[in-house]
Amino acid sequence: MPGMDGVMLAQAIAAEPALARVPLIMMTSLGQDDERLRAANLMVRLTKPVKQARLREVLVQVLGGPGARTVARLPAKATAPIRSGIRVLVAEDNIVNQKVVLIQLRNLGYAADAVANGSEAIEALGRIPYDMVFMDCQMPEVDGYEAARS
């Protein structure tokens, strides 16, 4: 990402008092230094492409309750059931990516909605109390950075 990498974004989110307790999951195509990740307060790091089973494991861990806010290795199999009533918002301007993520989340049993930009994400969050937001950082109108600050 130009100007700010994922670890820098995570550190900025953790520095905001209103967002400091939000669980953070990093998806990356590159290997990252684990010390940098621990300092960024990330719960989990996923390497892209992410398999559906792995995404499920991470969501169960993150949404399953309080835990150590460190970069973690998950067990091979998730044992906790997915909780019903978890609502997820996907903010992504690429329609193909939206469809893929929505299908994966719905197959895992989550209620999921998608919006095309940060303005729509802010509006949706004002109407519905989402438990988790997957947000693209580079979107038209209002990007993910600005939407997260709102």
mmCIF file of C-alpha atoms in Angstrom:
data_model
loop_
_atom_site.group_PDB
_atom_site.id
_atom_site.type_symbol
_atom_site.label_atom_id
_atom_site.label_comp_id
_atom_site.label_asym_id
_atom_site.label_seq_id
_atom_site.Cartn_x
_atom_site.Cartn_y
_atom_site.Cartn_z
ATOM 1 C CA MET A 1 0.000 0.000 0.000
ATOM 2 C CA PRO A 2 1.434 3.376 -0.884
ATOM 3 C CA GLY A 3 2.474 5.539 2.065
ATOM 4 C CA MET A 4 1.487 3.077 4.799
ATOM 5 C CA ASP A 5 1.888 -0.676 5.086
ATOM 6 C CA GLY A 6 -0.446 -3.007 6.962
ATOM 7 C CA VAL A 7 1.626 -3.000 10.147
ATOM 8 C CA MET A 8 1.663 0.804 10.184
ATOM 9 C CA LEU A 9 -2.126 0.814 9.709
ATOM 10 C CA ALA A 10 -2.544 -1.659 12.584
ATOM 11 C CA GLN A 11 -0.371 0.534 14.810
ATOM 12 C CA ALA A 12 -2.443 3.603 13.880
ATOM 13 C CA ILE A 13 -5.677 1.753 14.692
ATOM 14 C CA ALA A 14 -4.274 0.534 18.030
ATOM 15 C CA ALA A 15 -3.243 4.111 18.899
ATOM 16 C CA GLU A 16 -6.839 5.363 18.570
ATOM 17 C CA PRO A 17 -8.589 4.941 21.946
ATOM 18 C CA ALA A 18 -11.968 4.228 20.318
ATOM 19 C CA LEU A 19 -10.444 1.466 18.161
ATOM 20 C CA ALA A 20 -7.745 0.073 20.458
ATOM 21 C CA ARG A 21 -9.809 -2.977 21.479
ATOM 22 C CA VAL A 22 -10.805 -3.937 17.924
ATOM 23 C CA PRO A 23 -9.314 -7.349 17.089
ATOM 24 C CA LEU A 24 -6.967 -7.056 14.124
ATOM 25 C CA ILE A 25 -6.232 -9.719 11.522
ATOM 26 C CA MET A 26 -3.577 -9.036 8.903
ATOM 27 C CA MET A 27 -3.777 -10.624 5.484
ATOM 28 C CA THR A 28 -0.487 -10.410 3.634
ATOM 29 C CA SER A 29 1.184 -11.940 0.624
ATOM 30 C CA LEU A 30 4.614 -11.257 2.102
ATOM 31 C CA GLY A 31 6.401 -12.624 5.133
ATOM 32 C CA GLN A 32 6.546 -10.097 7.955
ATOM 33 C CA ASP A 33 8.821 -9.774 10.987
ATOM 34 C CA ASP A 34 6.937 -11.260 13.957
ATOM 35 C CA GLU A 35 8.314 -8.663 16.394
ATOM 36 C CA ARG A 36 6.845 -5.895 14.257
ATOM 37 C CA LEU A 37 3.514 -7.725 14.217
ATOM 38 C CA ARG A 38 3.459 -8.224 17.994
ATOM 39 C CA ALA A 39 4.173 -4.537 18.444
ATOM 40 C CA ALA A 40 1.250 -3.742 16.121
ATOM 41 C CA ASN A 41 -1.183 -5.588 18.433
ATOM 42 C CA LEU A 42 -2.320 -8.055 15.755
ATOM 43 C CA MET A 43 -4.184 -11.158 16.852
ATOM 44 C CA VAL A 44 -3.427 -13.227 13.754
ATOM 45 C CA ARG A 45 -1.506 -12.972 10.497
ATOM 46 C CA LEU A 46 -2.808 -14.831 7.447
ATOM 47 C CA THR A 47 -0.772 -15.370 4.308
ATOM 48 C CA LYS A 48 -2.678 -14.928 1.050
ATOM 49 C CA PRO A 49 -4.251 -16.776 -0.581
ATOM 50 C CA VAL A 50 -6.304 -17.783 2.447
ATOM 51 C CA LYS A 51 -8.092 -21.114 2.385
ATOM 52 C CA GLN A 52 -11.682 -21.211 3.566
ATOM 53 C CA ALA A 53 -10.920 -23.567 6.459
ATOM 54 C CA ARG A 54 -8.132 -21.308 7.694
ATOM 55 C CA LEU A 55 -10.355 -18.222 7.511
ATOM 56 C CA ARG A 56 -12.981 -20.091 9.531
ATOM 57 C CA GLU A 57 -10.429 -21.029 12.193
ATOM 58 C CA VAL A 58 -9.295 -17.430 12.525
ATOM 59 C CA LEU A 59 -12.825 -16.039 12.709
ATOM 60 C CA VAL A 60 -13.759 -18.591 15.375
ATOM 61 C CA GLN A 61 -10.683 -17.629 17.382
ATOM 62 C CA VAL A 62 -11.168 -13.885 17.036
ATOM 63 C CA LEU A 63 -14.922 -13.852 17.598
ATOM 64 C CA GLY A 64 -14.888 -16.644 20.166
ATOM 65 C CA GLY A 65 -14.038 -14.385 23.065
ATOM 66 C CA PRO A 66 -11.206 -12.518 24.673
ATOM 67 C CA GLY A 67 -7.729 -13.842 24.080
ATOM 68 C CA ALA A 68 -4.127 -12.822 23.996
ATOM 69 C CA ARG A 69 -3.674 -10.000 21.547
ATOM 70 C CA THR A 70 -0.535 -11.382 19.967
ATOM 71 C CA VAL A 71 0.386 -12.949 16.688
ATOM 72 C CA ALA A 72 -0.839 -16.489 17.205
ATOM 73 C CA ARG A 73 -0.524 -19.900 15.661
ATOM 74 C CA LEU A 74 -3.910 -21.589 15.605
ATOM 75 C CA PRO A 75 -4.535 -25.274 16.217
ATOM 76 C CA ALA A 76 -4.941 -27.440 13.109
ATOM 77 C CA LYS A 77 -8.694 -27.779 13.738
ATOM 78 C CA ALA A 78 -11.064 -25.236 15.196
ATOM 79 C CA THR A 79 -13.131 -26.810 17.943
ATOM 80 C CA ALA A 80 -15.393 -23.926 18.908
ATOM 81 C CA PRO A 81 -18.620 -23.607 16.931
ATOM 82 C CA ILE A 82 -19.331 -20.479 14.951
ATOM 83 C CA ARG A 83 -21.673 -18.319 16.929
ATOM 84 C CA SER A 84 -24.948 -17.422 15.339
ATOM 85 C CA GLY A 85 -25.854 -13.775 15.073
ATOM 86 C CA ILE A 86 -22.371 -12.592 14.073
ATOM 87 C CA ARG A 87 -22.734 -9.877 11.436
ATOM 88 C CA VAL A 88 -19.890 -8.995 9.078
ATOM 89 C CA LEU A 89 -19.590 -6.011 6.741
ATOM 90 C CA VAL A 90 -17.324 -6.232 3.688
ATOM 91 C CA ALA A 91 -16.237 -2.868 2.251
ATOM 92 C CA GLU A 92 -14.688 -3.608 -1.143
ATOM 93 C CA ASP A 93 -14.972 -1.796 -4.467
ATOM 94 C CA ASN A 94 -14.141 -4.841 -6.610
ATOM 95 C CA ILE A 95 -17.394 -6.733 -7.254
ATOM 96 C CA VAL A 96 -15.633 -10.066 -7.828
ATOM 97 C CA ASN A 97 -13.808 -9.784 -4.488
ATOM 98 C CA GLN A 98 -17.108 -8.861 -2.816
ATOM 99 C CA LYS A 99 -18.802 -11.974 -4.169
ATOM 100 C CA VAL A 100 -15.950 -14.296 -3.184
ATOM 101 C CA VAL A 101 -15.753 -12.973 0.374
ATOM 102 C CA LEU A 102 -19.534 -12.986 0.828
ATOM 103 C CA ILE A 103 -19.798 -16.585 -0.372
ATOM 104 C CA GLN A 104 -17.004 -17.687 1.971
ATOM 105 C CA LEU A 105 -18.454 -15.887 4.974
ATOM 106 C CA ARG A 106 -21.993 -17.117 4.337
ATOM 107 C CA ASN A 107 -20.736 -20.687 3.854
ATOM 108 C CA LEU A 108 -19.145 -20.366 7.281
ATOM 109 C CA GLY A 109 -22.502 -19.365 8.746
ATOM 110 C CA TYR A 110 -22.004 -15.623 9.134
ATOM 111 C CA ALA A 111 -24.535 -12.981 8.170
ATOM 112 C CA ALA A 112 -22.557 -10.819 5.732
ATOM 113 C CA ASP A 113 -23.264 -7.703 3.690
ATOM 114 C CA ALA A 114 -21.106 -5.809 1.204
ATOM 115 C CA VAL A 115 -20.706 -2.159 0.281
ATOM 116 C CA ALA A 116 -18.632 -0.575 -2.492
ATOM 117 C CA ASN A 117 -16.859 2.286 -0.704
ATOM 118 C CA GLY A 118 -16.094 3.936 2.617
ATOM 119 C CA SER A 119 -19.125 6.245 2.500
ATOM 120 C CA GLU A 120 -21.428 3.257 2.191
ATOM 121 C CA ALA A 121 -19.527 1.486 4.984
ATOM 122 C CA ILE A 122 -20.019 4.426 7.358
ATOM 123 C CA GLU A 123 -23.708 4.581 6.458
ATOM 124 C CA ALA A 124 -24.161 0.815 6.946
ATOM 125 C CA LEU A 125 -22.388 0.908 10.317
ATOM 126 C CA GLY A 126 -24.776 3.662 11.406
ATOM 127 C CA ARG A 127 -27.757 1.422 10.673
ATOM 128 C CA ILE A 128 -26.536 -2.047 11.661
ATOM 129 C CA PRO A 129 -24.307 -3.031 14.599
ATOM 130 C CA TYR A 130 -21.731 -5.150 12.735
ATOM 131 C CA ASP A 131 -19.383 -7.311 14.808
ATOM 132 C CA MET A 132 -16.584 -7.221 12.247
ATOM 133 C CA VAL A 133 -15.623 -5.186 9.176
ATOM 134 C CA PHE A 134 -13.336 -6.313 6.363
ATOM 135 C CA MET A 135 -12.337 -3.084 4.636
ATOM 136 C CA ASP A 136 -10.308 -2.400 1.521
ATOM 137 C CA CYS A 137 -7.987 0.540 2.111
ATOM 138 C CA GLN A 138 -8.074 1.908 -1.434
ATOM 139 C CA MET A 139 -11.671 2.605 -2.482
ATOM 140 C CA PRO A 140 -13.359 5.428 -4.377
ATOM 141 C CA GLU A 141 -15.088 8.363 -2.646
ATOM 142 C CA VAL A 142 -13.991 7.582 0.918
ATOM 143 C CA ASP A 143 -11.066 5.175 1.318
ATOM 144 C CA GLY A 144 -10.703 2.645 4.092
ATOM 145 C CA TYR A 145 -8.366 4.828 6.138
ATOM 146 C CA GLU A 146 -10.798 7.727 6.236
ATOM 147 C CA ALA A 147 -13.758 5.446 6.885
ATOM 148 C CA ALA A 148 -11.960 3.837 9.851
ATOM 149 C CA ARG A 149 -11.324 7.280 11.331
ATOM 150 C CA SER A 150 -15.017 8.204 11.087
#
